[in-house]
Tab-separated table of C-alpha atoms in Angstrom:
chain	number	residue	atom	x	y	z
W	1	UNK	CA	14.472	-15.788	4.677
W	2	UNK	CA	17.702	-13.980	3.928
W	3	UNK	CA	18.710	-12.134	0.786
W	4	UNK	CA	16.947	-9.995	-1.766
W	5	UNK	CA	13.875	-11.483	-3.447
W	6	UNK	CA	12.982	-10.442	-7.000
W	7	UNK	CA	10.053	-12.179	-8.707
W	8	UNK	CA	9.084	-11.256	-12.270
W	9	UNK	CA	6.374	-12.278	-14.715
W	10	UNK	CA	6.037	-11.606	-18.451
W	11	UNK	CA	9.588	-10.279	-18.665
W	12	UNK	CA	9.448	-10.726	-22.460
W	13	UNK	CA	6.127	-8.846	-22.814
W	14	UNK	CA	4.650	-11.830	-24.642
W	15	UNK	CA	1.053	-11.309	-23.491
W	16	UNK	CA	-1.127	-10.953	-20.438
W	17	UNK	CA	0.248	-12.830	-17.437
W	18	UNK	CA	-0.471	-13.138	-13.715
W	19	UNK	CA	2.099	-13.144	-10.930
W	20	UNK	CA	0.358	-14.713	-7.939
W	21	UNK	CA	1.637	-14.661	-4.356
W	22	UNK	CA	-0.403	-17.297	-2.522
W	23	UNK	CA	2.015	-18.019	0.326
W	24	UNK	CA	3.574	-15.755	2.939
W	25	UNK	CA	6.732	-14.143	1.560
W	26	UNK	CA	9.481	-12.880	3.894
W	27	UNK	CA	12.942	-11.429	3.361
W	28	UNK	CA	15.531	-9.890	5.690
W	29	UNK	CA	16.257	-7.338	2.949
W	30	UNK	CA	14.323	-6.200	-0.151
W	31	UNK	CA	11.428	-7.716	-2.058
W	32	UNK	CA	10.594	-6.689	-5.637
W	33	UNK	CA	7.573	-7.965	-7.566
W	34	UNK	CA	7.218	-6.851	-11.173
W	35	UNK	CA	5.544	-7.807	-14.416
W	36	UNK	CA	6.076	-6.771	-18.020
W	37	UNK	CA	5.979	-3.253	-19.366
W	38	UNK	CA	3.142	-3.979	-21.824
W	39	UNK	CA	0.430	-2.834	-19.363
W	40	UNK	CA	-1.680	-6.004	-19.494
W	41	UNK	CA	-0.433	-8.034	-16.524
W	42	UNK	CA	-1.829	-8.703	-13.043
W	43	UNK	CA	-0.015	-9.045	-9.742
W	44	UNK	CA	-2.315	-10.967	-7.393
W	45	UNK	CA	-1.293	-10.902	-3.709
W	46	UNK	CA	-3.275	-13.282	-1.505
W	47	UNK	CA	-1.083	-13.517	1.620
W	48	UNK	CA	1.349	-11.393	3.637
W	49	UNK	CA	4.623	-9.970	2.334
W	50	UNK	CA	7.321	-8.718	4.724
W	51	UNK	CA	10.641	-7.103	3.814
W	52	UNK	CA	11.955	-6.639	7.335
W	53	UNK	CA	15.052	-4.521	6.621
W	54	UNK	CA	14.567	-3.382	3.043
W	55	UNK	CA	12.052	-1.867	0.684
W	56	UNK	CA	9.003	-3.653	-0.711
W	57	UNK	CA	8.345	-2.647	-4.310
W	58	UNK	CA	5.487	-3.741	-6.581
W	59	UNK	CA	5.700	-2.428	-10.160
W	60	UNK	CA	4.611	-2.785	-13.785
W	61	UNK	CA	1.120	-4.237	-13.560
W	62	UNK	CA	-2.148	-3.135	-15.081
W	63	UNK	CA	-3.876	-4.457	-11.937
W	64	UNK	CA	-2.529	-5.137	-8.455
W	65	UNK	CA	-5.082	-7.318	-6.673
W	66	UNK	CA	-4.832	-7.311	-2.844
W	67	UNK	CA	-6.963	-9.955	-1.130
W	68	UNK	CA	-8.616	-9.457	2.241
W	69	UNK	CA	-6.449	-9.656	5.382
W	70	UNK	CA	-3.229	-9.050	3.426
W	71	UNK	CA	-0.451	-7.207	5.262
W	72	UNK	CA	2.328	-5.586	3.222
W	73	UNK	CA	5.355	-4.452	5.235
W	74	UNK	CA	8.717	-3.022	4.240
W	75	UNK	CA	11.326	-0.438	5.096
W	76	UNK	CA	9.510	1.686	2.548
W	77	UNK	CA	6.605	0.381	0.444
W	78	UNK	CA	6.203	1.590	-3.148
W	79	UNK	CA	3.308	0.505	-5.395
W	80	UNK	CA	3.394	3.251	-8.033
W	81	UNK	CA	5.742	2.582	-10.948
W	82	UNK	CA	3.915	1.302	-14.013
W	83	UNK	CA	0.747	0.552	-12.013
W	84	UNK	CA	-2.702	0.883	-13.597
W	85	UNK	CA	-4.939	0.279	-10.575
W	86	UNK	CA	-4.731	-1.246	-7.116
W	87	UNK	CA	-7.899	-3.173	-6.225
W	88	UNK	CA	-8.834	-4.480	-2.799
W	89	UNK	CA	-10.913	-7.620	-3.308
W	90	UNK	CA	-11.670	-8.601	0.292
W	91	UNK	CA	-15.021	-8.607	2.054
W	92	UNK	CA	-16.617	-5.607	3.743
W	93	UNK	CA	-15.036	-4.033	6.814
W	94	UNK	CA	-12.487	-5.772	9.031
W	95	UNK	CA	-13.074	-9.149	7.355
W	96	UNK	CA	-11.487	-7.802	4.164
W	97	UNK	CA	-9.007	-5.368	5.693
W	98	UNK	CA	-5.651	-4.594	4.069
W	99	UNK	CA	-2.722	-3.064	5.960
W	100	UNK	CA	0.291	-1.404	4.310
W	101	UNK	CA	3.138	-0.533	6.694
W	102	UNK	CA	6.472	1.234	6.236
W	103	UNK	CA	9.095	0.823	8.960
W	104	UNK	CA	12.028	3.134	9.657
W	105	UNK	CA	11.938	6.878	10.193
W	106	UNK	CA	13.290	7.757	6.747
W	107	UNK	CA	10.850	5.604	4.798
W	108	UNK	CA	7.290	6.001	3.562
W	109	UNK	CA	4.305	4.360	1.869
W	110	UNK	CA	3.542	5.412	-1.711
W	111	UNK	CA	0.706	3.881	-3.719
W	112	UNK	CA	-1.205	4.470	-6.906
W	113	UNK	CA	-4.978	4.981	-6.724
W	114	UNK	CA	-6.757	2.305	-4.696
W	115	UNK	CA	-10.225	0.959	-5.450
W	116	UNK	CA	-12.282	-1.920	-4.068
W	117	UNK	CA	-14.773	-4.501	-5.272
W	118	UNK	CA	-16.553	-4.377	-1.873
W	119	UNK	CA	-16.077	-2.096	1.164
W	120	UNK	CA	-12.937	-3.289	2.983
W	121	UNK	CA	-10.985	-1.360	5.578
W	122	UNK	CA	-7.573	0.027	4.617
W	123	UNK	CA	-4.783	0.996	7.022
W	124	UNK	CA	-1.723	2.951	5.854
W	125	UNK	CA	0.978	3.317	8.496
W	126	UNK	CA	4.457	4.807	8.277
W	127	UNK	CA	7.207	5.380	10.826
W	128	UNK	CA	8.212	8.248	8.535
W	129	UNK	CA	6.017	10.478	6.400
W	130	UNK	CA	3.098	9.450	4.221
W	131	UNK	CA	1.286	10.869	1.197
W	132	UNK	CA	-2.280	9.969	0.275
W	133	UNK	CA	-1.560	11.150	-3.226
W	134	UNK	CA	-4.009	9.518	-5.583
W	135	UNK	CA	-7.784	9.522	-5.696
W	136	UNK	CA	-8.842	6.349	-3.911
W	137	UNK	CA	-12.287	4.932	-3.198
W	138	UNK	CA	-12.902	2.006	-0.837
W	139	UNK	CA	-16.662	2.473	-0.655
W	140	UNK	CA	-17.936	2.482	2.917
W	141	UNK	CA	-14.817	0.826	4.347
W	142	UNK	CA	-12.728	2.622	6.988
W	143	UNK	CA	-9.526	4.378	5.887
W	144	UNK	CA	-6.827	5.055	8.470
W	145	UNK	CA	-3.521	6.813	7.701
W	146	UNK	CA	-0.842	7.382	10.350
W	147	UNK	CA	2.606	8.995	10.209
W	148	UNK	CA	5.381	8.736	12.804
W	149	UNK	CA	3.730	5.482	13.871
W	150	UNK	CA	6.628	4.576	16.151
W	151	UNK	CA	6.455	8.037	17.789
W	152	UNK	CA	10.211	8.236	17.299
W	153	UNK	CA	10.744	11.595	15.620
W	154	UNK	CA	10.642	14.559	17.978
W	155	UNK	CA	10.875	16.855	14.950
W	156	UNK	CA	7.676	15.388	13.574
W	157	UNK	CA	6.552	13.787	10.317
W	158	UNK	CA	4.111	14.999	7.669
W	159	UNK	CA	0.948	13.323	6.410
W	160	UNK	CA	0.022	14.946	3.091
W	161	UNK	CA	-3.368	14.410	1.466
W	162	UNK	CA	-2.958	15.518	-2.146
W	163	UNK	CA	-5.484	13.113	-3.664
W	164	UNK	CA	-9.194	12.873	-2.851
W	165	UNK	CA	-9.882	9.725	-0.823
W	166	UNK	CA	-13.403	8.367	-0.360
W	167	UNK	CA	-14.291	5.950	2.431
W	168	UNK	CA	-17.028	5.372	4.974
W	169	UNK	CA	-14.837	6.866	7.691
W	170	UNK	CA	-11.412	8.477	7.418
W	171	UNK	CA	-8.897	8.848	10.255
W	172	UNK	CA	-5.712	10.875	9.716
W	173	UNK	CA	-3.239	10.932	12.598
W	174	UNK	CA	0.281	11.373	13.915
W	175	UNK	CA	1.942	8.761	16.081
W	176	UNK	CA	1.771	8.668	19.860
W	177	UNK	CA	0.553	12.028	21.120
W	178	UNK	CA	1.123	13.545	17.670
W	179	UNK	CA	3.616	16.081	19.047
W	180	UNK	CA	5.486	17.711	16.165
W	181	UNK	CA	3.571	15.865	13.444
W	182	UNK	CA	1.768	17.757	10.668
W	183	UNK	CA	-1.297	16.866	8.604
W	184	UNK	CA	-1.628	18.847	5.364
W	185	UNK	CA	-4.922	18.406	3.473
W	186	UNK	CA	-4.702	19.782	-0.055
W	187	UNK	CA	-7.662	17.928	-1.608
W	188	UNK	CA	-11.234	16.934	-0.806
W	189	UNK	CA	-11.625	14.202	1.811
W	190	UNK	CA	-14.912	12.324	1.475
W	191	UNK	CA	-16.126	10.405	4.529
W	192	UNK	CA	-19.518	9.065	3.492
W	193	UNK	CA	-20.595	7.432	6.756
W	194	UNK	CA	-19.072	9.565	9.484
């Protein structure tokens, strides 16, 4: 649909609340999901969210729960402000996979630390740059992170690993042939299965 979408829960900080997205949510511009600032709320995302021409922002939740097979897409995706933990709750492997995608060369994906109740796959993809900046652990699931995904920046984009991700397998890559793209690894990368 058209227009900005802003959905809030516990705006009066009156106690623990849950904001649940259990239907596909689409906007031509921005989408903002936020809860109270009292650090006891949950944002539970069970289906896809797409902000086709604007940023997707999820903020102010003690827990952000991402179900299996959820795709989050925006012209920039930010899940950092006021976030306690991000938990992937899907099944092992591809059956529980979560994909977070940023479109547009000047935009990126930023997340808080990501954990998992099982071992789902996680794909982070950005047409611009990307930082794996918090210590994340998805068990034996596969982690893939790609910058310059549209292979549209001859000058290259940078994938920075400044946290210490743990996954069964970890793939870090530039888009297309990778020409001009840079991968900087400034922390331990733990691939437990290969």
